[in-house]
CSV table of C-alpha atoms and ligand atoms in Angstrom, one decimal:
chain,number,residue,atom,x,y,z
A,1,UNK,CA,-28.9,20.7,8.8
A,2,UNK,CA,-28.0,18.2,6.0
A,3,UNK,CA,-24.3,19.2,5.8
A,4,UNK,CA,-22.3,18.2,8.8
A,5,UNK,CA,-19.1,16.0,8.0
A,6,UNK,CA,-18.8,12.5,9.2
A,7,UNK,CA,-17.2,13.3,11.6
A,8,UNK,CA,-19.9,16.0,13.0
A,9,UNK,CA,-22.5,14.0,12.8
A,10,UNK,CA,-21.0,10.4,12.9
A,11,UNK,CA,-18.2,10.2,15.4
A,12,UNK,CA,-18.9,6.3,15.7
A,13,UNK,CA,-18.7,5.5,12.2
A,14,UNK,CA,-16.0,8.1,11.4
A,15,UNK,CA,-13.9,6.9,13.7
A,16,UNK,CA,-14.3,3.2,12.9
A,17,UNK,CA,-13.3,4.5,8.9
A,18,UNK,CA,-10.6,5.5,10.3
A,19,UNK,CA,-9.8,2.2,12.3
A,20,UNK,CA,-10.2,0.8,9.0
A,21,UNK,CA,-7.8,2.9,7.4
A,22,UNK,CA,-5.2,2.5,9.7
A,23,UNK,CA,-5.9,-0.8,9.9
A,24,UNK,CA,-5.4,-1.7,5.9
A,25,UNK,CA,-2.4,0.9,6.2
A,26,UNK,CA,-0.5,-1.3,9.0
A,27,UNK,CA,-1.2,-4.4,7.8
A,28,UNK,CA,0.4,-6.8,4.7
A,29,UNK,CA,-2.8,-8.0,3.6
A,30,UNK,CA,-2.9,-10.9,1.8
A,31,UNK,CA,-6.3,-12.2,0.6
A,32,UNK,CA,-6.6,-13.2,-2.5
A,33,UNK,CA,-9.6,-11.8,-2.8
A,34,UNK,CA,-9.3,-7.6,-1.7
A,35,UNK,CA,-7.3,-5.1,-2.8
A,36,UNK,CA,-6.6,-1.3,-2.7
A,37,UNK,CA,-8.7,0.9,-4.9
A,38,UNK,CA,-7.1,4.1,-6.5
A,39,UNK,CA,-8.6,7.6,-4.8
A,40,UNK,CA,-10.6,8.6,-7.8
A,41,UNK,CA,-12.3,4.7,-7.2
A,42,UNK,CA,-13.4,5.7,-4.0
A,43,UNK,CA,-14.4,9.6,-5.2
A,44,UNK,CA,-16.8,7.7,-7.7
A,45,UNK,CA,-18.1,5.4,-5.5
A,46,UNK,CA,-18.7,7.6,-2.4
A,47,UNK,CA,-20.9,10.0,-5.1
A,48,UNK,CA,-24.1,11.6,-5.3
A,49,UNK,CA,-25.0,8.5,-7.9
A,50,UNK,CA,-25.9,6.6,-5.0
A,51,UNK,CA,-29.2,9.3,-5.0
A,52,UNK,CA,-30.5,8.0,-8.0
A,53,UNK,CA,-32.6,5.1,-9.1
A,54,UNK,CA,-32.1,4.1,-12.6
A,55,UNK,CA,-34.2,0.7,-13.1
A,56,UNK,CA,-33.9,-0.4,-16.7
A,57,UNK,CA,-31.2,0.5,-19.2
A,58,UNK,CA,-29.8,3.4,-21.1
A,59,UNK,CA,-32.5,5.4,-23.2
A,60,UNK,CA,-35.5,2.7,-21.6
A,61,UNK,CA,-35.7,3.6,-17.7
A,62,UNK,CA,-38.7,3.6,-15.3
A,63,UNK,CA,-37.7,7.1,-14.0
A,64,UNK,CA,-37.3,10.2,-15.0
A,65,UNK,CA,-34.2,12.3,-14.6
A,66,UNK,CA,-31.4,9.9,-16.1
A,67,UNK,CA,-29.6,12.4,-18.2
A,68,UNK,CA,-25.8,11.9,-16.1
A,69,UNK,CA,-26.8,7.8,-15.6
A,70,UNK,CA,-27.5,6.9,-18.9
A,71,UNK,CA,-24.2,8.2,-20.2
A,72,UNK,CA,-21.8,7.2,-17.5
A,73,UNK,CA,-23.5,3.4,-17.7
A,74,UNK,CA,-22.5,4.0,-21.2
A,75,UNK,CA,-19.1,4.7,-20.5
A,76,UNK,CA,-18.6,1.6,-18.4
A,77,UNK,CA,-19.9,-1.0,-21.0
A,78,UNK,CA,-18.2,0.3,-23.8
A,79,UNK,CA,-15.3,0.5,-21.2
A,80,UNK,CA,-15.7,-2.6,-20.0
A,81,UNK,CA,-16.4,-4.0,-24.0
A,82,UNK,CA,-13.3,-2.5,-24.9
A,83,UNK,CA,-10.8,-3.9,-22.1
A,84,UNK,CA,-12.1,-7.1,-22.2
A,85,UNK,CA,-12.5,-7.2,-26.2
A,86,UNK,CA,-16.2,-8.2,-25.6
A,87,UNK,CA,-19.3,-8.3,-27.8
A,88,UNK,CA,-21.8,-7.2,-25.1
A,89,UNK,CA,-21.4,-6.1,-21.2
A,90,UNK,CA,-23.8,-5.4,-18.6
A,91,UNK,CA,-22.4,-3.4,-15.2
A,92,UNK,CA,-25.3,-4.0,-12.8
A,93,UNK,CA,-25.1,-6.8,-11.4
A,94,UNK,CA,-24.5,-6.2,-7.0
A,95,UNK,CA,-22.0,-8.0,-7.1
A,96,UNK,CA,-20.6,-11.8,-8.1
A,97,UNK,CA,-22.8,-14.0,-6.8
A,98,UNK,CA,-26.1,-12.5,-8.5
A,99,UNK,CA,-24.2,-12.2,-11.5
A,100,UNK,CA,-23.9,-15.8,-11.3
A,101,UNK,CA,-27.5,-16.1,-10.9
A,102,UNK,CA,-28.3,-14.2,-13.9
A,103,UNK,CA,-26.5,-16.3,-15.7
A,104,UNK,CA,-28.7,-19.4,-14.6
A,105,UNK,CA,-31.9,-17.7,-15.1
A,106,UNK,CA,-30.7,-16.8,-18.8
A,107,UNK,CA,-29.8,-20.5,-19.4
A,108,UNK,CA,-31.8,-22.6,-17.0
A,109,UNK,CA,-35.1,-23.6,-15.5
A,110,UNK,CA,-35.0,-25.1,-12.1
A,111,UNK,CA,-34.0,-28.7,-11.8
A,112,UNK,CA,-31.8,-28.5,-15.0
A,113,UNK,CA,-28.3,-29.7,-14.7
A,114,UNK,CA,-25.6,-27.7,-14.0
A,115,UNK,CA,-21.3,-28.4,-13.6
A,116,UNK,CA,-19.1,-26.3,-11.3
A,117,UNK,CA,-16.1,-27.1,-9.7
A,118,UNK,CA,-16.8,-28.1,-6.2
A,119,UNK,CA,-16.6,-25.7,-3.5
A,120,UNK,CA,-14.0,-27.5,-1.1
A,121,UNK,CA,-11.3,-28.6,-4.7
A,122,UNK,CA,-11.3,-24.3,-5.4
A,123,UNK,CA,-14.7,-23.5,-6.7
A,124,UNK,CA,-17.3,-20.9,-5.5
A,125,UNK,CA,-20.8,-21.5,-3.9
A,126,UNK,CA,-22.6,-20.6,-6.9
A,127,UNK,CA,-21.1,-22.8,-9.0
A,128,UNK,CA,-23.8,-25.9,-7.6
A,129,UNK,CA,-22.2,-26.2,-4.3
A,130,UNK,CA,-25.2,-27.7,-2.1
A,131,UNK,CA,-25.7,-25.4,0.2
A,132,UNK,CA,-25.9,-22.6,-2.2
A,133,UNK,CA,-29.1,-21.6,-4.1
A,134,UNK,CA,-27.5,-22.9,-7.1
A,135,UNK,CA,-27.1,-26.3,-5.5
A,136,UNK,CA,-30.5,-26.5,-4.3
A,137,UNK,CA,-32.5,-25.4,-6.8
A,138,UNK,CA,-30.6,-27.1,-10.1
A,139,UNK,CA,-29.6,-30.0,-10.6
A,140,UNK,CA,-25.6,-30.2,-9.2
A,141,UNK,CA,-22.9,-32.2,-10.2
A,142,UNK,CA,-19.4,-31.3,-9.3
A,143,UNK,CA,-15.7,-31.8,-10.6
A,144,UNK,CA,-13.0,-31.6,-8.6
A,145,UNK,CA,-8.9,-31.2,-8.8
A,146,UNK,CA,-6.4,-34.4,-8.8
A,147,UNK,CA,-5.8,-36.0,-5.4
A,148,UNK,CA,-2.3,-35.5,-6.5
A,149,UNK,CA,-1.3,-32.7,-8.5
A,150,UNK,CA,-4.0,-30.0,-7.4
A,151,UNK,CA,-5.2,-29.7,-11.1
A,152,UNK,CA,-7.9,-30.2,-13.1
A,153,UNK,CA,-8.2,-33.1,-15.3
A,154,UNK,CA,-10.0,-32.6,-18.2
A,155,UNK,CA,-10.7,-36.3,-19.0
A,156,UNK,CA,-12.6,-36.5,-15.6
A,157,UNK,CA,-14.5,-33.3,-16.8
A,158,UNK,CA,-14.9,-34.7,-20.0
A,159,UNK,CA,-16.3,-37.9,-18.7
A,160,UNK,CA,-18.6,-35.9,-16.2
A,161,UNK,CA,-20.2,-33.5,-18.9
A,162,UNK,CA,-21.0,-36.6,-21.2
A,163,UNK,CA,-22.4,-38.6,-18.7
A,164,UNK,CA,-24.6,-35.9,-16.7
A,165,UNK,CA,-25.0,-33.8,-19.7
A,166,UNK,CA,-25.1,-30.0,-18.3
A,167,UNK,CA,-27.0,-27.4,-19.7
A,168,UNK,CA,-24.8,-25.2,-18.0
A,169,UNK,CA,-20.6,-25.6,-17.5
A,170,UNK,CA,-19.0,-23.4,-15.3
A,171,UNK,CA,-15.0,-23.0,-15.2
A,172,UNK,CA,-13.5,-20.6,-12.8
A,173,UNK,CA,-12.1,-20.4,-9.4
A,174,UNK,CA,-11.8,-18.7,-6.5
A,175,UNK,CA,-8.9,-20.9,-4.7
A,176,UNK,CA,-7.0,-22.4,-8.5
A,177,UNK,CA,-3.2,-21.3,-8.4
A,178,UNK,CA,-3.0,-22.7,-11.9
A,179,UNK,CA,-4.7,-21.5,-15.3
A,180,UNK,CA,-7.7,-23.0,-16.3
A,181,UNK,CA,-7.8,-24.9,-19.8
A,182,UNK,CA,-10.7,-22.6,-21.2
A,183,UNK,CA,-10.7,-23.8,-24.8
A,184,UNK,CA,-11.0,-27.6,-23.5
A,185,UNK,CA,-13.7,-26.3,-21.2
A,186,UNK,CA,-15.5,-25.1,-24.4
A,187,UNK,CA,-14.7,-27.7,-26.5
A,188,UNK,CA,-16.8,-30.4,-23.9
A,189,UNK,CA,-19.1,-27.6,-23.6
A,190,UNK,CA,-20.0,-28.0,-27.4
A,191,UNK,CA,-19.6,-31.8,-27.1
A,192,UNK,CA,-22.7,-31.8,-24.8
A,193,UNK,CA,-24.4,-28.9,-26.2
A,194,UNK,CA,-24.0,-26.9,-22.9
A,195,UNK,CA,-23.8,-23.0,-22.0
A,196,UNK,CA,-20.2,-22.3,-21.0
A,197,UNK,CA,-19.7,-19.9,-18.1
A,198,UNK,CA,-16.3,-18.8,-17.4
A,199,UNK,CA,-16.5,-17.0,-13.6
A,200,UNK,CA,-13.0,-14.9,-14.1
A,201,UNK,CA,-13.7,-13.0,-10.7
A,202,UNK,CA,-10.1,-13.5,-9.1
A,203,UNK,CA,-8.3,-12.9,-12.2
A,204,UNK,CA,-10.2,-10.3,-14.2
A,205,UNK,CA,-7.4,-8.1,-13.6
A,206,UNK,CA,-4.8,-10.3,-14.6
A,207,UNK,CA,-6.6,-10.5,-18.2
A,208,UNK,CA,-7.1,-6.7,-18.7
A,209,UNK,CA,-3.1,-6.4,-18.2
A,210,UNK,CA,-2.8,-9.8,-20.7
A,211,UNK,CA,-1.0,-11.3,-17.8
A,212,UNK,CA,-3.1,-14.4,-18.0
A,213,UNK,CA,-5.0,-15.8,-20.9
A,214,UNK,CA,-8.6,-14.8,-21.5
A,215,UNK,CA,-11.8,-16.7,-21.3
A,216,UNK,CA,-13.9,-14.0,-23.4
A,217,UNK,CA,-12.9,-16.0,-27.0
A,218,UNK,CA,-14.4,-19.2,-25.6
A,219,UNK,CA,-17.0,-18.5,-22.7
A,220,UNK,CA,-20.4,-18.0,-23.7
A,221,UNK,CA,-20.7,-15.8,-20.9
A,222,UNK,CA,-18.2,-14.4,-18.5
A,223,UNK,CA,-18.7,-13.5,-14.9
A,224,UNK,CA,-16.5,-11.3,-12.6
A,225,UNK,CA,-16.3,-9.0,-9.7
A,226,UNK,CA,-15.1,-5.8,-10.2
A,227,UNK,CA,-12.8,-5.7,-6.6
A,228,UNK,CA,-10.2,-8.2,-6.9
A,229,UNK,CA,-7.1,-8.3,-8.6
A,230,UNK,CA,-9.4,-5.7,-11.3
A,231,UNK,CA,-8.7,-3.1,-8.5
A,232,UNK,CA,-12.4,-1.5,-8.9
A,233,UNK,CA,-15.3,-1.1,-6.1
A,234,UNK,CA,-17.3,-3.8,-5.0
A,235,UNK,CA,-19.6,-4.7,-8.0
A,236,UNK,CA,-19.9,-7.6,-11.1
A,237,UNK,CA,-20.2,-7.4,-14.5
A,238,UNK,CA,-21.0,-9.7,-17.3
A,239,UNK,CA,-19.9,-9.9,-20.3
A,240,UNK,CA,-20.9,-12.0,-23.5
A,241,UNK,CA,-21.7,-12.7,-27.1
A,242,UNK,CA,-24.3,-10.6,-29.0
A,243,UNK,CA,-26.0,-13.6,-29.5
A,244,UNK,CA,-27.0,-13.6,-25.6
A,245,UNK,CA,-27.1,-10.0,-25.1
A,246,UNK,CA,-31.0,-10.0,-24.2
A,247,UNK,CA,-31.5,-13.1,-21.9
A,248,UNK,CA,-28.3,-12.1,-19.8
A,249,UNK,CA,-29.6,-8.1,-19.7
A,250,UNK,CA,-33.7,-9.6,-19.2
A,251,UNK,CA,-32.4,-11.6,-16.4
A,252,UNK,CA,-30.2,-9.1,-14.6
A,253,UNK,CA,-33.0,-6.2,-14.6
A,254,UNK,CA,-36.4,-7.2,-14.1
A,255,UNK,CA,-35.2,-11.0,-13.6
A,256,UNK,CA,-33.4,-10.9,-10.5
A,257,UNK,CA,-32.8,-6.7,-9.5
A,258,UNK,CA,-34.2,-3.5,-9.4
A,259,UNK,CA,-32.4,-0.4,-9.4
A,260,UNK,CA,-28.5,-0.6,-10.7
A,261,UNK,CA,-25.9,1.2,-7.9
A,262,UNK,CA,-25.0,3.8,-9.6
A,263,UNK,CA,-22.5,4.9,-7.4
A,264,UNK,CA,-20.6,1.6,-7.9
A,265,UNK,CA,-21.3,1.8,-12.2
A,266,UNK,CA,-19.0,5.0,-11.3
A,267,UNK,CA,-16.3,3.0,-9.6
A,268,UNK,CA,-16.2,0.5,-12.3
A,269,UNK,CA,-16.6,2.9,-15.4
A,270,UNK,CA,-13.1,4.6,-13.3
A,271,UNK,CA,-11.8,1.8,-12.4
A,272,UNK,CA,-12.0,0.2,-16.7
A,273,UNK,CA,-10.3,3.6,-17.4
A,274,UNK,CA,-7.5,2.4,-14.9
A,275,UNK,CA,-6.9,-0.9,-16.3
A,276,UNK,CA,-6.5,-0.2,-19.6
A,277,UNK,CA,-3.2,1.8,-19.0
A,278,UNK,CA,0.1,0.7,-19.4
A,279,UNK,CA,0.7,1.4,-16.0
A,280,UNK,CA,-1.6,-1.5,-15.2
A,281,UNK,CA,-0.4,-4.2,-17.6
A,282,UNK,CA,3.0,-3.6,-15.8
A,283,UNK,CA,1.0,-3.8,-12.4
A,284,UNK,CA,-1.1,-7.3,-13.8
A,285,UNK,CA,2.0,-8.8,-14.5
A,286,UNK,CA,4.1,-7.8,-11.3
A,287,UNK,CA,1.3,-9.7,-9.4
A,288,UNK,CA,2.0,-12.7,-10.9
A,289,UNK,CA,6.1,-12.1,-10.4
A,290,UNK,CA,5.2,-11.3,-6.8
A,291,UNK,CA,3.4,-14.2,-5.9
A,292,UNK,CA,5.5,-16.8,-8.0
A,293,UNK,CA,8.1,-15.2,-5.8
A,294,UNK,CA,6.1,-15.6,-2.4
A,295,UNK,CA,5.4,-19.3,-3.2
A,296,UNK,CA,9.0,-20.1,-3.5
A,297,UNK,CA,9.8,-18.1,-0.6
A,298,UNK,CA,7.0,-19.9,1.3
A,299,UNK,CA,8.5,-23.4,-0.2
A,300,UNK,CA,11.6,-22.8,1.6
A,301,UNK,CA,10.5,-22.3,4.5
A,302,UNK,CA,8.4,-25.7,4.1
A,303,UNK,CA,4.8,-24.8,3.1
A,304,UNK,CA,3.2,-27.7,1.4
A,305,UNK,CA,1.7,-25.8,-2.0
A,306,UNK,CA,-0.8,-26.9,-3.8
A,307,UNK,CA,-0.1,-27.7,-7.9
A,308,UNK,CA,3.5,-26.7,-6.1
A,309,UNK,CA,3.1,-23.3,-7.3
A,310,UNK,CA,1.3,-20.4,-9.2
A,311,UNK,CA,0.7,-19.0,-12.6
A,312,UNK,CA,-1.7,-16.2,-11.0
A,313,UNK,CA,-2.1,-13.9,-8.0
A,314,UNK,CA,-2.6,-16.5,-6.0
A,315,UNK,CA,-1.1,-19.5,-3.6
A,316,UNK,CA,-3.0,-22.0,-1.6
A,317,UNK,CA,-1.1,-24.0,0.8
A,318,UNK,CA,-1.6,-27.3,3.1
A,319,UNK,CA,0.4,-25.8,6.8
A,320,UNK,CA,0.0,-29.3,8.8
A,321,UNK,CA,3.1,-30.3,7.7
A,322,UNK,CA,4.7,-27.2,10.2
A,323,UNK,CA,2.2,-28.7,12.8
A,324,UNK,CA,-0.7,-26.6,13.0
A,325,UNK,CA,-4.0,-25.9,11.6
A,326,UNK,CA,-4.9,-23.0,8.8
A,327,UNK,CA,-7.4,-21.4,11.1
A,328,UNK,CA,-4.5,-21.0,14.4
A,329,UNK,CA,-1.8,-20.0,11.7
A,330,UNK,CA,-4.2,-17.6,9.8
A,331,UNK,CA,-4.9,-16.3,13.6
A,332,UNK,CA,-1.6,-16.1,14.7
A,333,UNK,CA,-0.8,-14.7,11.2
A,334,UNK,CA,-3.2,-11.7,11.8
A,335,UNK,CA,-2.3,-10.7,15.0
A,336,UNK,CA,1.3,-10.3,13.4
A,337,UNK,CA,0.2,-8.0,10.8
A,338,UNK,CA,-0.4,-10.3,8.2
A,339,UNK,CA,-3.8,-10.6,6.9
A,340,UNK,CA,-5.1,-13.6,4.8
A,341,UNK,CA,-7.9,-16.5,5.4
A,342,UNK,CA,-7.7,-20.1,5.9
A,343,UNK,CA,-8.9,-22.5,3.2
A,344,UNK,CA,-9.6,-26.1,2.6
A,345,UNK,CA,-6.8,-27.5,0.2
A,346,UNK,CA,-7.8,-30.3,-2.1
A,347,UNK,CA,-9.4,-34.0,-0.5
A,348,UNK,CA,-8.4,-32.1,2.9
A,349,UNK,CA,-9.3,-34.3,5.9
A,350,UNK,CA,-10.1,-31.2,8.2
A,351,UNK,CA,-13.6,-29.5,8.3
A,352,UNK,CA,-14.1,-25.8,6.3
A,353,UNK,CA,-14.1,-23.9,9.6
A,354,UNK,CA,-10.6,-25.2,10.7
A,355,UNK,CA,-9.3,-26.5,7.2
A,356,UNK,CA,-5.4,-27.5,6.8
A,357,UNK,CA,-5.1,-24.5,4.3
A,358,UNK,CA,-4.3,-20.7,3.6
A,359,UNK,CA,-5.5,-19.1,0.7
A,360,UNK,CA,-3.0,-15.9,0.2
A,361,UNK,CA,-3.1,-13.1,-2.8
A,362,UNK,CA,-0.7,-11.2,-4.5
A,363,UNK,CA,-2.9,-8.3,-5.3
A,364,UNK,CA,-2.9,-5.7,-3.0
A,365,UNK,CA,0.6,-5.9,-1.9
A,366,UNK,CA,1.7,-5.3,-5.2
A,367,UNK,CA,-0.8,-2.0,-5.3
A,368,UNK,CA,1.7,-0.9,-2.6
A,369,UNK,CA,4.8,-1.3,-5.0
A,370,UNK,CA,6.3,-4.6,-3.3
A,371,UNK,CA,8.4,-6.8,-5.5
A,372,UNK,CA,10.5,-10.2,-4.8
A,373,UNK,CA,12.5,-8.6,-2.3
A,374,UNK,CA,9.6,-8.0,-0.2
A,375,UNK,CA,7.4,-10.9,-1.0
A,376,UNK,CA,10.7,-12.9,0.4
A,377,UNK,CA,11.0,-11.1,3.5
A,378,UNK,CA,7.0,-11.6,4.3
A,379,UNK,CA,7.6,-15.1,3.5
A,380,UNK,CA,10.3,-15.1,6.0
A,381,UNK,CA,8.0,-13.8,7.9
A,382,UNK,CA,5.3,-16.9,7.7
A,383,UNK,CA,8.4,-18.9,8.8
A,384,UNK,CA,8.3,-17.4,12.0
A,385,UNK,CA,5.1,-16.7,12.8
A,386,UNK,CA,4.6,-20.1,12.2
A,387,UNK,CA,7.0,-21.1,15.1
A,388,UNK,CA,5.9,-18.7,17.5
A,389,UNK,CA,2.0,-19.9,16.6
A,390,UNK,CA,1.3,-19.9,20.2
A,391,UNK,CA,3.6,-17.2,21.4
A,392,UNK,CA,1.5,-13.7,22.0
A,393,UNK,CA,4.3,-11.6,23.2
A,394,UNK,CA,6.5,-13.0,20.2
A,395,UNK,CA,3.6,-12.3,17.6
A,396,UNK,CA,3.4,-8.6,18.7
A,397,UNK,CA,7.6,-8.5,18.4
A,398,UNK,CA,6.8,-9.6,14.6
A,399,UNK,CA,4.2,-7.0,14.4
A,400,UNK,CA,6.3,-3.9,15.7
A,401,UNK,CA,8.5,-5.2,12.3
A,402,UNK,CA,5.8,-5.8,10.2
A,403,UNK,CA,4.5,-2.2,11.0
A,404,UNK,CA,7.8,-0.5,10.2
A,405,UNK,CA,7.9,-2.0,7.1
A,406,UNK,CA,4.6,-0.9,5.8
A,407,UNK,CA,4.8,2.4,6.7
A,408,UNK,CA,7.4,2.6,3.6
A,409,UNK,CA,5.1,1.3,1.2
A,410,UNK,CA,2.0,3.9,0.5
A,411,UNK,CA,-1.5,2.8,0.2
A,412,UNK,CA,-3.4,3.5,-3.0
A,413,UNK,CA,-6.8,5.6,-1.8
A,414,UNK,CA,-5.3,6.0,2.0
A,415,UNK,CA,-3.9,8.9,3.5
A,416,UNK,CA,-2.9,8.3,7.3
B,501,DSN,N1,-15.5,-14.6,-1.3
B,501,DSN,C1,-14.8,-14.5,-2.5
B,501,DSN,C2,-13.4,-14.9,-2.3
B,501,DSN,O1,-12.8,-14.6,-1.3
B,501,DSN,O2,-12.8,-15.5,-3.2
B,501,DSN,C3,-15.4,-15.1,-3.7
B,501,DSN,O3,-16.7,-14.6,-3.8
């Protein structure tokens, strides 16, 4: 009675997978934030781990019957240790966000100071924005980008952290085309005697393939997500020196969870194995071609980009100058195939839910083996999506092209 398929027993939910698969398959997606994982990703993370409770750590649990989790949590630090040339990992946290957390329980009690980059200039929620737990419960001041280049000046964060002294410094980003200084970050971390958190999320992939410099030399602690441009299942992990191996492990498990996912520690032990291939330095560094490719093609066709370019996977762009907002463009985008969210831009005038921006990635169309070519024909595309932003019938002509073209371009993980 137990072993019906899916689709025997589910109908609903099968059929909605399915939806989904078709869906990803159709569509150029575009946020900087997804991806494709491989098939042996999903294998992993669709496993009989997710049976098993595992509170604790390898060779110390609080249940019995840990003789396939202990090893394979093994295998994904000393993975993950490896890749990442780290002194210490842990691969439980759920996902980003409580990994962040950890890291302020490790470092902070509540009221301390802490320094993140503000939420609507590029930075995440848990980095002190208010409404986040982070801002509420610490103390929150926030940096922000130049009014006029998009970056980050390091004298203003300089000036900040000496003036507010922070226990804790966060650098990282989740809407940042550029790279982020993270020796200076360090350096005014040990000017002011603060913890330095480097939240590498978006470009964690981008390091493994040494297509973008690495924080792990100078962060105290590094945060990431295991899904983004690292191409893994939807987990975090951190990673940091010896030195602050037991607060980080103490406040991930009993501080702020309970039982690891084991299922996902599968997904991230495969997907470490992945990303240290040569395959995927070629991949890490074909995002970055792509998308400095789809920022020029997107500059031609008179998107306003921030920092007027990239150095990563990723482009934010003000679209008022072509006369609409980034919510009715991201619409009008998505029901012509293309997939990607709207996004403040730096000192924008507009409000978060209808912002003047688009965030776009270069991550999962690269997964499908696009290069320049295609990057320039979807940024053609954005040309004339854009004039046809109120234009149903003309959005579904671009989508009947859209859909052609990624039918030639297979999905890792999806067979349709
Ligand atoms: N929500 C993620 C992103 O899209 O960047 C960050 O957590």
């Amino acid at each position: 009675m137990f072993d019906p398929t899916l689709q025997e027993s589910d109908p609903d939910v099968a059929r909605l997978i399915q939806a989904e698969q078709r869906r990803e398959f159709d569509t150029i997606r575009l946020i900087a934030s997804e991806n494709y994982v491989s098939r042996a990703v999903l294998e992993a993370t669709g496993s009989v781990f997710t049976n098993k409770y595992s509170e604790g750590y390898a060779g110390k649990r609080y249940y019995e019957g840990q003789q396939c989790v202990d090893p394979l949590e093994t295998l994904a630090i000393e993975r993950a240790k490896s890749l990442f040339q780290a002194d210490h990992a842990n691969v439980q946290p759920y996902s980003g966000s409580p990994a962040n957390l950890a890291v302020y329980f490790a470092t902070l009690k509540p009221g301390d100071t802490v320094m993140g980059m503000a939420l609507p200039s590029g930075g995440h929620l848990t980095h002190g924005w208010k409404v986040s737990i982070t801002g509420a419960f610490f103390r929150s001041v926030q940096y922000g980008v130049d009014a006029t280049t998009g970056l980050i000046d390091m004298d203003a964060v300089r000036a900040l952290a000496v003036a507010e002294r922070p226990k804790l410094i966060i650098a990282g980003a989740t809407a940042y085309p550029r790279i982020i200084d993270f020796a200076a970050f360090r350096a005014i971390a040990d000017e002011v005697g603060a913890t330095l958190l480097v939240d590498m999320a978006h470009i964690a992939g981008l390091v493994a393939g040494g297509a973008h410099p690495s924080p792990v030399p100078h962060a105290h602690v590094v945060s990431t997500t295991t899904h983004k441009t690292l191409r893994g299942p939807r987990g975090a992990m951190l990673l940091c020196k010896e030195s602050m191996a037991k607060d980080i492990d103490k406040a991930v498990f009993p501080g702020l969870q309970g039982g690891p996912h084991n299922h996902t520690t599968a997904g991230i032990a495969v997907a470490l194995k992945e990303a240290a291939t040569p395959a995927f330095r070629d991949y890490a560094h074909q995002i970055v071609t792509n998308a400095r490719a789809l920022a020029d093609g997107l500059g031609a066709e008179g998107f306003k980009l921030v920092s007027g370019g990239t150095d990563n996977h990723l482009i934010l762009m003000d679209v008022t100058p072509r006369g609409m907002t980034g919510k009715a463009f991201a619409q009008a985008l998505d029901r012509a195939g293309l997939e990607c969210n709207y996004n403040t831009v730096p000192n924008d005038p507009r409000k978060p839910f209808d912002p003047s921006g688009l965030r776009l990635g270069a991550a999962s169309v690269t997964s499908r083996g696009m290069k320049a070519p295609e990057m320039a024909r979807i940024a053609a595309w954005f040309g004339q999506v854009a004039d046809a932003v109120n234009d149903p019938d003309a959005l579904d002509r671009i989508r009947a092209t859209v859909h052609e073209f990624t039918s030639a371009f297979p999905c890792p993980g999806i067979r349709v």
